[in-house]
Amino acid sequence: MRIAFITDIHLGADGETPMDVDVRQNFLNALAALPALKPHAVVLGGDICYETGDPAIYAWAKSQLDKLPYPWFAIAGNHDDSVLLAQGMGLQHRLHGDELYYALPLEGHPALFLDTAKGEMSAAQWGWLKEYMVALRDNNVVVFMHHPPLPADVPFMDTNYPFKQREQFLALIKDLP
């Protein structure tokens, strides 16, 4: 299974070039490069918006993704609004309150898409994750989340945008095969 994981695109509004970078064109360039990679699916890994969630940005990103010949999926990052993302990208059915998390098979393999937009997950999402991990304990599981569950050795990011529940996450998966 080949997955193209595109994250931290930080799209601005139409005509906006954050830090003088045409991030929309960069996103289009990334999508244009996908056929050479021959992915089975594309996952947007969060921080779709430049600073804060914007329905127009999500709708524009969706309009580009919908042109792809393979399925795409999205999760929220700390610069996103999970509810607006779900609404703008047609994922409302995957919302749990104000969190966007879900499970589905990718090429027959279980995949879990987590919402760490707040740098942590709610008790409800933790319960859901634990149930899935226990139920899928004899399978290889692909887990998508915006925040790395381990330090990334990037001091600025590790200090300012850490996943606040690293120990809890590692404790959950430690006893699973």
Tab-separated table of C-alpha atoms in Angstrom:
chain	number	residue	atom	x	y	z
A	1	MET	CA	0.000	0.000	0.000
A	2	ARG	CA	1.398	3.377	-1.002
A	3	ILE	CA	0.059	6.442	0.809
A	4	ALA	CA	0.930	10.029	-0.062
A	5	PHE	CA	0.938	11.979	3.217
A	6	ILE	CA	0.820	15.736	2.656
A	7	THR	CA	0.923	17.820	5.798
A	8	ASP	CA	1.389	21.380	7.010
A	9	ILE	CA	0.436	23.024	3.741
A	10	HIS	CA	-0.795	26.162	5.566
A	11	LEU	CA	-3.008	27.418	2.750
A	12	GLY	CA	-3.918	31.089	2.814
A	13	ALA	CA	-6.985	32.769	1.403
A	14	ASP	CA	-7.281	33.233	-2.347
A	15	GLY	CA	-4.482	35.576	-3.438
A	16	GLU	CA	-2.725	35.454	-0.054
A	17	THR	CA	0.922	34.403	-0.008
A	18	PRO	CA	1.937	33.695	3.605
A	19	MET	CA	5.567	34.736	4.163
A	20	ASP	CA	5.721	35.528	0.416
A	21	VAL	CA	5.216	31.861	-0.493
A	22	ASP	CA	2.538	30.840	-2.982
A	23	VAL	CA	1.379	27.938	-0.843
A	24	ARG	CA	-1.612	27.267	-3.066
A	25	GLN	CA	0.686	26.721	-6.035
A	26	ASN	CA	2.953	24.553	-3.864
A	27	PHE	CA	-0.077	22.419	-2.975
A	28	LEU	CA	-1.040	22.136	-6.648
A	29	ASN	CA	2.552	21.166	-7.467
A	30	ALA	CA	2.447	18.453	-4.804
A	31	LEU	CA	-0.810	17.102	-6.223
A	32	ALA	CA	0.645	17.202	-9.748
A	33	ALA	CA	3.594	15.091	-8.565
A	34	LEU	CA	1.347	12.339	-7.212
A	35	PRO	CA	0.886	10.304	-10.420
A	36	ALA	CA	4.618	9.523	-10.468
A	37	LEU	CA	4.304	8.134	-6.932
A	38	LYS	CA	1.286	5.982	-7.839
A	39	PRO	CA	-0.354	6.232	-4.413
A	40	HIS	CA	-3.352	4.159	-3.415
A	41	ALA	CA	-4.606	7.060	-1.288
A	42	VAL	CA	-3.753	10.605	-0.212
A	43	VAL	CA	-3.934	11.828	3.383
A	44	LEU	CA	-3.844	15.494	4.323
A	45	GLY	CA	-2.141	15.456	7.709
A	46	GLY	CA	-3.414	18.708	9.173
A	47	ASP	CA	-2.536	22.387	9.234
A	48	ILE	CA	-4.424	22.769	5.998
A	49	CYS	CA	-5.052	26.437	6.840
A	50	TYR	CA	-2.344	29.030	7.323
A	51	GLU	CA	-3.332	30.347	10.753
A	52	THR	CA	-6.920	29.427	11.600
A	53	GLY	CA	-9.657	27.308	10.094
A	54	ASP	CA	-11.398	28.886	7.125
A	55	PRO	CA	-14.375	27.290	5.316
A	56	ALA	CA	-13.356	28.808	1.958
A	57	ILE	CA	-9.856	27.342	2.215
A	58	TYR	CA	-11.199	23.895	3.061
A	59	ALA	CA	-13.664	24.089	0.154
A	60	TRP	CA	-10.855	25.086	-2.243
A	61	ALA	CA	-8.607	22.241	-1.031
A	62	LYS	CA	-11.501	19.789	-1.418
A	63	SER	CA	-12.164	21.015	-4.977
A	64	GLN	CA	-8.536	20.195	-5.840
A	65	LEU	CA	-8.522	16.833	-4.061
A	66	ASP	CA	-11.769	15.782	-5.739
A	67	LYS	CA	-9.940	15.899	-9.098
A	68	LEU	CA	-7.623	13.081	-8.004
A	69	PRO	CA	-8.192	9.548	-9.326
A	70	TYR	CA	-7.677	8.004	-5.867
A	71	PRO	CA	-9.365	8.447	-2.505
A	72	TRP	CA	-8.259	11.178	-0.128
A	73	PHE	CA	-8.680	11.653	3.602
A	74	ALA	CA	-8.005	14.523	5.987
A	75	ILE	CA	-7.231	15.107	9.632
A	76	ALA	CA	-6.955	18.357	11.550
A	77	GLY	CA	-3.832	20.078	12.817
A	78	ASN	CA	-3.358	22.837	15.361
A	79	HIS	CA	-3.996	25.554	12.741
A	80	ASP	CA	-7.291	23.963	11.728
A	81	ASP	CA	-10.804	24.000	13.109
A	82	SER	CA	-11.988	20.380	13.119
A	83	VAL	CA	-15.668	21.257	12.716
A	84	LEU	CA	-15.069	23.732	9.871
A	85	LEU	CA	-12.712	21.254	8.214
A	86	ALA	CA	-15.342	18.520	8.390
A	87	GLN	CA	-18.019	20.825	7.015
A	88	GLY	CA	-15.851	22.288	4.249
A	89	MET	CA	-14.509	18.926	3.114
A	90	GLY	CA	-17.708	16.897	3.392
A	91	LEU	CA	-16.608	14.909	6.435
A	92	GLN	CA	-19.391	15.941	8.852
A	93	HIS	CA	-20.432	12.308	9.249
A	94	ARG	CA	-17.030	11.640	10.846
A	95	LEU	CA	-17.388	14.316	13.548
A	96	HIS	CA	-17.681	13.328	17.193
A	97	GLY	CA	-18.714	16.545	18.902
A	98	ASP	CA	-15.953	18.964	17.926
A	99	GLU	CA	-13.395	16.274	17.052
A	100	LEU	CA	-12.835	14.690	13.642
A	101	TYR	CA	-11.669	11.100	14.036
A	102	TYR	CA	-12.560	7.918	12.221
A	103	ALA	CA	-11.528	4.426	11.167
A	104	LEU	CA	-11.671	2.778	7.774
A	105	PRO	CA	-9.729	0.267	5.724
A	106	LEU	CA	-7.021	1.370	3.307
A	107	GLU	CA	-6.324	-1.340	0.749
A	108	GLY	CA	-7.801	-3.830	3.218
A	109	HIS	CA	-5.652	-2.664	6.161
A	110	PRO	CA	-7.160	-0.934	9.194
A	111	ALA	CA	-6.395	2.784	9.405
A	112	LEU	CA	-7.219	5.142	12.247
A	113	PHE	CA	-7.425	8.891	11.667
A	114	LEU	CA	-7.024	10.844	14.917
A	115	ASP	CA	-7.789	14.448	15.841
A	116	THR	CA	-4.911	16.067	17.732
A	117	ALA	CA	-5.771	19.623	16.651
A	118	LYS	CA	-5.752	20.739	20.292
A	119	GLY	CA	-2.442	19.003	20.955
A	120	GLU	CA	-4.332	16.308	22.816
A	121	MET	CA	-7.352	14.040	22.483
A	122	SER	CA	-10.527	14.039	24.558
A	123	ALA	CA	-11.419	11.211	26.915
A	124	ALA	CA	-14.053	10.100	24.389
A	125	GLN	CA	-11.482	9.853	21.585
A	126	TRP	CA	-9.072	7.989	23.896
A	127	GLY	CA	-11.809	5.465	24.700
A	128	TRP	CA	-12.581	5.048	20.997
A	129	LEU	CA	-8.879	4.623	20.165
A	130	LYS	CA	-8.357	2.057	22.916
A	131	GLU	CA	-11.368	0.020	21.767
A	132	TYR	CA	-10.098	-0.031	18.187
A	133	MET	CA	-6.519	-0.856	19.146
A	134	VAL	CA	-7.633	-3.746	21.344
A	135	ALA	CA	-10.053	-5.037	18.711
A	136	LEU	CA	-7.367	-4.784	16.012
A	137	ARG	CA	-4.549	-6.105	18.190
A	138	ASP	CA	-3.696	-8.943	15.796
A	139	ASN	CA	-3.470	-6.640	12.767
A	140	ASN	CA	-1.004	-4.097	11.522
A	141	VAL	CA	-2.735	-0.750	12.032
A	142	VAL	CA	-1.865	2.524	10.335
A	143	VAL	CA	-2.422	5.513	12.630
A	144	PHE	CA	-2.583	9.038	11.229
A	145	MET	CA	-2.243	11.992	13.567
A	146	HIS	CA	-0.968	15.527	13.135
A	147	HIS	CA	1.256	15.686	16.191
A	148	PRO	CA	4.117	13.181	16.385
A	149	PRO	CA	3.672	10.763	19.302
A	150	LEU	CA	7.438	10.977	19.935
A	151	PRO	CA	9.743	14.000	20.067
A	152	ALA	CA	10.697	14.963	16.511
A	153	ASP	CA	14.096	16.384	17.472
A	154	VAL	CA	12.976	19.783	16.210
A	155	PRO	CA	13.362	21.891	19.369
A	156	PHE	CA	10.957	24.672	18.343
A	157	MET	CA	8.171	22.237	17.423
A	158	ASP	CA	8.823	19.852	20.316
A	159	THR	CA	8.663	22.779	22.759
A	160	ASN	CA	5.839	24.858	21.293
A	161	TYR	CA	3.575	22.271	19.639
A	162	PRO	CA	4.060	18.932	21.385
A	163	PHE	CA	1.533	16.134	21.566
A	164	LYS	CA	0.614	16.540	25.226
A	165	GLN	CA	-0.345	12.892	25.755
A	166	ARG	CA	2.767	11.118	24.490
A	167	GLU	CA	3.161	8.934	27.568
A	168	GLN	CA	-0.505	7.902	27.457
A	169	PHE	CA	-0.229	7.043	23.746
A	170	LEU	CA	2.950	5.025	24.222
A	171	ALA	CA	1.430	3.200	27.197
A	172	LEU	CA	-1.580	2.261	25.052
A	173	ILE	CA	0.430	0.782	22.208
A	174	LYS	CA	3.260	-0.673	24.308
A	175	ASP	CA	1.377	-3.855	25.194
A	176	LEU	CA	-0.074	-4.407	21.742
A	177	PRO	CA	1.681	-6.710	19.293
